[in-house]
Short mmCIF file of C-alpha atoms in Angstrom, two decimals:
data_model
loop_
_atom_site.label_atom_id
_atom_site.label_comp_id
_atom_site.label_asym_id
_atom_site.label_seq_id
_atom_site.Cartn_x
_atom_site.Cartn_y
_atom_site.Cartn_z
CA MET A 1 -55.91 -33.54 34.89
CA SER A 2 -58.54 -33.23 32.46
CA LYS A 3 -59.94 -36.17 30.90
CA TRP A 4 -59.45 -34.80 27.86
CA TYR A 5 -55.84 -35.87 26.06
CA LEU A 6 -57.19 -39.15 25.83
CA PRO A 7 -58.33 -39.61 22.16
CA LYS A 8 -62.12 -40.11 21.95
CA SER A 9 -61.74 -42.16 18.88
CA ASP A 10 -60.96 -45.87 18.65
CA SER A 11 -58.03 -45.65 16.63
CA GLY A 12 -56.96 -42.76 18.41
CA LEU A 13 -56.93 -44.26 21.32
CA LEU A 14 -55.11 -47.22 20.01
CA GLY A 15 -51.98 -45.01 19.37
CA TRP A 16 -52.09 -42.93 21.76
CA ALA A 17 -51.92 -46.34 24.40
CA ARG A 18 -49.45 -47.41 22.44
CA ASN A 19 -46.99 -44.37 22.81
CA PHE A 20 -47.62 -44.51 26.56
CA GLY A 21 -47.82 -48.10 27.20
CA PRO A 22 -43.70 -48.71 26.17
CA LYS A 23 -42.51 -45.84 27.60
CA ILE A 24 -43.88 -46.23 31.14
CA SER A 25 -42.72 -50.13 30.81
CA ALA A 26 -39.28 -49.00 29.95
CA SER A 27 -38.05 -46.97 33.20
CA PRO A 28 -42.03 -47.21 35.08
CA GLY A 29 -39.94 -45.66 38.24
CA ASP A 30 -38.85 -42.43 36.51
CA TYR A 31 -43.09 -41.67 36.13
CA GLY A 32 -43.73 -42.80 40.11
CA LEU A 33 -44.83 -45.84 38.72
CA SER A 34 -44.91 -49.77 39.35
CA GLU A 35 -43.17 -52.37 37.23
CA ALA A 36 -46.65 -54.08 37.88
CA GLN A 37 -48.84 -50.83 37.01
CA ALA A 38 -46.43 -50.71 34.00
CA ALA A 39 -47.52 -54.69 32.96
CA ALA A 40 -51.10 -54.19 33.75
CA PHE A 41 -51.46 -50.93 31.68
CA ALA A 42 -49.78 -52.69 28.80
CA ALA A 43 -52.06 -55.91 29.13
CA ALA A 44 -55.10 -53.85 29.19
CA ALA A 45 -53.68 -51.99 25.93
CA GLU A 46 -53.03 -55.84 24.28
CA ALA A 47 -56.63 -56.59 24.97
CA TYR A 48 -57.80 -53.64 23.32
CA ALA A 49 -56.05 -53.72 20.36
CA ALA A 50 -56.89 -57.50 19.73
CA ALA A 51 -60.23 -56.65 20.58
CA PHE A 52 -60.82 -53.54 18.25
CA ARG A 53 -58.92 -56.31 15.35
CA ARG A 54 -61.75 -58.66 16.07
CA ALA A 55 -64.62 -55.88 15.67
CA GLY A 56 -63.03 -54.19 12.12
CA ASP A 57 -62.62 -57.07 10.72
CA PRO A 58 -65.32 -58.12 8.54
CA GLN A 59 -64.86 -61.33 8.68
CA THR A 60 -64.76 -61.57 12.64
CA ARG A 61 -67.43 -58.13 13.84
CA THR A 62 -70.47 -59.85 15.10
CA ARG A 63 -72.30 -57.39 17.70
CA VAL A 64 -70.70 -59.57 20.71
CA ALA A 65 -67.56 -58.80 19.26
CA VAL A 66 -68.12 -55.10 19.21
CA VAL A 67 -68.98 -54.97 22.78
CA GLU A 68 -66.24 -56.68 24.01
CA LYS A 69 -64.28 -54.22 21.78
CA ASN A 70 -66.13 -51.52 24.32
CA ALA A 71 -65.44 -53.13 27.14
CA ALA A 72 -61.68 -52.76 26.08
CA ARG A 73 -61.99 -49.85 25.51
CA ALA A 74 -63.41 -48.90 28.60
CA ALA A 75 -60.74 -51.16 30.64
CA LEU A 76 -57.97 -49.44 28.95
CA ARG A 77 -59.35 -45.54 29.08
CA ASP A 78 -59.51 -46.41 32.94
CA GLU A 79 -56.21 -48.24 33.40
CA ALA A 80 -54.67 -44.76 31.44
CA ARG A 81 -56.67 -42.22 34.16
CA GLU A 82 -55.22 -43.86 37.51
CA LEU A 83 -51.85 -43.68 35.74
CA ALA A 84 -51.37 -41.10 34.42
CA ARG A 85 -52.63 -39.41 38.55
CA VAL A 86 -49.83 -40.73 39.48
CA VAL A 87 -48.05 -39.58 36.58
CA ARG A 88 -49.13 -36.02 37.25
CA ALA A 89 -48.30 -35.99 40.93
CA HIS A 90 -44.81 -37.59 40.66
CA PRO A 91 -42.36 -34.49 41.62
CA GLY A 92 -39.99 -36.06 38.97
CA VAL A 93 -41.59 -35.88 36.11
CA THR A 94 -41.47 -32.61 33.68
CA ASP A 95 -43.36 -30.79 31.53
CA GLU A 96 -41.32 -32.15 28.54
CA GLN A 97 -41.66 -36.34 30.25
CA ARG A 98 -45.57 -35.38 30.48
CA SER A 99 -45.83 -34.07 26.27
CA VAL A 100 -44.19 -36.91 25.57
CA LEU A 101 -46.07 -39.75 26.75
CA GLY A 102 -49.36 -37.79 25.62
CA LEU A 103 -50.98 -36.10 29.11
CA THR A 104 -51.74 -33.15 28.58
CA VAL A 105 -48.93 -30.25 30.05
CA PRO A 106 -50.64 -27.32 32.68
CA ARG A 107 -50.05 -24.58 30.70
CA PRO A 108 -47.70 -21.34 32.52
CA ALA A 109 -49.20 -19.41 34.99
CA VAL A 110 -50.31 -15.78 33.74
CA ARG A 111 -48.29 -13.23 36.00
CA ARG A 112 -51.41 -10.47 37.02
CA THR A 113 -49.71 -7.41 36.67
CA PRO A 114 -50.05 -5.44 40.20
CA ALA A 115 -51.76 -1.98 40.46
CA PRO A 116 -48.56 0.16 40.78
CA ALA A 117 -47.55 1.18 43.69
CA GLU A 118 -45.73 4.41 42.62
CA ARG A 119 -47.23 7.85 43.58
CA PRO A 120 -47.49 9.86 40.38
CA THR A 121 -46.35 13.81 40.65
CA VAL A 122 -48.86 16.39 38.61
CA GLN A 123 -46.53 19.69 37.44
CA VAL A 124 -49.19 21.94 35.85
CA VAL A 125 -46.86 23.84 32.80
CA ALA A 126 -49.43 26.19 31.63
CA MET A 127 -52.99 27.55 31.75
CA GLU A 128 -54.91 29.15 28.58
CA GLY A 129 -58.18 29.93 29.56
CA ARG A 130 -59.87 26.76 30.28
CA THR A 131 -57.27 24.73 28.99
CA ALA A 132 -54.57 23.36 30.78
CA THR A 133 -51.12 21.45 29.93
CA LEU A 134 -49.63 19.02 32.51
CA ARG A 135 -46.70 16.67 33.20
CA LEU A 136 -46.84 13.87 35.03
CA ALA A 137 -43.92 12.09 36.88
CA THR A 138 -43.31 9.45 39.22
CA LEU A 139 -42.50 10.91 43.14
CA GLY A 140 -39.41 10.37 43.90
CA SER A 141 -38.06 8.57 40.88
CA SER A 142 -35.50 10.59 38.14
CA ARG A 143 -36.86 8.18 35.43
CA ARG A 144 -38.65 10.06 33.14
CA GLY A 145 -41.74 8.68 32.01
CA ARG A 146 -44.62 5.94 33.65
CA PRO A 147 -43.10 3.55 36.29
CA VAL A 148 -42.56 -0.03 35.01
CA GLY A 149 -45.99 -2.07 34.73
CA ALA A 150 -48.30 1.21 33.74
CA ILE A 151 -49.30 1.28 30.86
CA GLY A 152 -51.09 5.07 31.51
CA ALA A 153 -52.46 7.41 33.94
CA MET A 154 -56.08 8.49 34.69
CA VAL A 155 -56.37 11.98 35.08
CA MET A 156 -58.97 14.05 37.43
CA SER A 157 -59.81 17.54 38.18
CA HIS A 158 -62.03 19.24 40.47
CA ALA A 159 -62.96 23.34 40.44
CA GLY A 160 -63.52 24.04 44.65
CA ALA A 161 -61.59 26.24 47.07
CA ASN A 162 -60.34 23.41 48.74
CA TRP A 163 -59.53 19.78 47.17
CA PRO A 164 -61.83 16.94 47.89
CA ALA A 165 -61.08 14.11 50.35
CA ASP A 166 -63.60 11.91 48.87
CA PRO A 167 -61.89 9.91 45.48
CA ALA A 168 -65.63 10.25 44.38
CA ALA A 169 -66.61 14.29 43.82
CA TRP A 170 -62.98 14.10 41.35
CA ARG A 171 -64.39 14.48 37.82
CA ILE A 172 -62.29 11.57 35.88
CA GLU A 173 -60.87 13.66 32.47
CA GLY A 174 -60.00 10.87 30.76
CA VAL A 175 -56.96 7.97 30.41
CA THR A 176 -53.84 8.93 28.94
CA THR A 177 -50.84 6.97 27.98
CA ARG A 178 -48.26 10.44 28.10
CA THR A 179 -46.86 12.28 30.03
CA LYS A 180 -47.80 15.31 28.83
CA VAL A 181 -51.40 16.08 28.92
CA VAL A 182 -53.00 19.17 27.56
CA LEU A 183 -57.54 18.65 28.72
CA THR A 184 -59.87 21.39 27.95
CA LEU A 185 -62.07 21.98 31.64
CA ARG A 186 -66.15 22.46 31.03
CA PRO A 187 -67.36 25.01 29.76
CA ASP A 188 -69.66 26.23 33.03
CA ILE A 189 -66.13 26.54 34.61
CA ALA A 190 -65.73 30.89 34.78
CA PRO A 191 -62.49 32.80 33.81
CA GLY A 192 -60.73 33.09 37.61
CA SER A 193 -61.93 30.05 38.97
CA LYS A 194 -59.48 27.53 41.31
CA VAL A 195 -58.97 24.02 39.49
CA TRP A 196 -57.12 20.99 40.98
CA PHE A 197 -55.42 18.21 39.46
CA THR A 198 -54.74 14.94 40.05
CA ALA A 199 -53.93 11.53 38.44
CA LYS A 200 -53.43 7.67 39.18
CA TRP A 201 -51.18 5.64 37.83
CA LEU A 202 -53.06 2.58 35.49
CA SER A 203 -51.95 -0.69 35.13
CA PRO A 204 -52.60 -3.06 32.03
CA ARG A 205 -56.12 -4.40 33.60
CA LEU A 206 -56.58 -0.41 34.54
CA GLU A 207 -56.12 -1.14 38.05
CA PRO A 208 -55.12 2.87 39.55
CA GLY A 209 -52.85 2.78 42.13
CA PRO A 210 -52.64 5.89 44.69
CA MET A 211 -53.37 9.08 44.25
CA ALA A 212 -51.38 12.00 43.02
CA HIS A 213 -50.95 15.48 45.61
CA PRO A 214 -53.45 17.54 43.92
CA GLU A 215 -51.83 20.82 42.22
CA MET A 216 -53.66 24.25 42.05
CA THR A 217 -54.28 26.63 39.87
CA TYR A 218 -56.65 29.27 38.24
CA THR A 219 -58.39 29.30 34.78
CA GLN A 220 -57.59 32.42 33.08
CA PHE A 221 -59.41 34.68 31.31
CA GLY A 222 -59.08 35.22 27.76
CA GLY A 223 -58.15 32.04 25.12
CA VAL A 224 -60.10 29.05 25.33
CA GLY A 225 -58.88 25.57 23.56
CA SER A 226 -61.61 25.50 20.49
CA THR A 227 -61.95 21.79 20.25
CA ARG A 228 -61.91 18.76 21.60
CA ALA A 229 -58.53 17.56 19.77
CA ARG A 230 -57.04 18.87 22.61
CA THR A 231 -58.30 17.24 25.37
CA LEU A 232 -56.85 14.00 26.76
CA ALA A 233 -54.75 11.70 23.58
CA ALA A 234 -54.85 8.13 24.37
#
């Protein structure tokens, strides 16, 4: 537990102790503490309160009074940290009780969304020149759209007689949040070329899932997508 649940100012520490002490003294067993521990804290808090008053009163403020106040402050902080460790470790104490005592409440664990386990399918809906229209779906699912936990897909292409087994040999065309994708292949791919398309679903952290089985088509003669506005839509 961080030590910073204790206020840094003298008056803030006194206010914290006056909240913490009476609550643990009322039912020390609820917090995993003994009556002796609660009494020791109450004594340390009272000693600090008295030293704080002497050091703060112009009539009694001396160098010795300030030294005594600082020593009482250090003793109280040591007691507080020791009891806080016990309370933190006690299995019966809830986060609400910790908060009421003025202790740090652990932040809830952030659930990390894993990479998608589902494999997409890629359907070539149309091919006009070098512009392909693809539709993505989840393999083996009747549900349209992305699988739960996926924010989109990474779409890849390859021009060649056979699709490559090495993922690094695929060309990444881009990332899309849509399941209907229109993309224009690079201009050096000649009409009539054999091209393959595949995709991977992506998690919110852009971690890819398994690759779709590649789908093949041929680039066409004639119309070619004229602008990049027809490429992947984010």
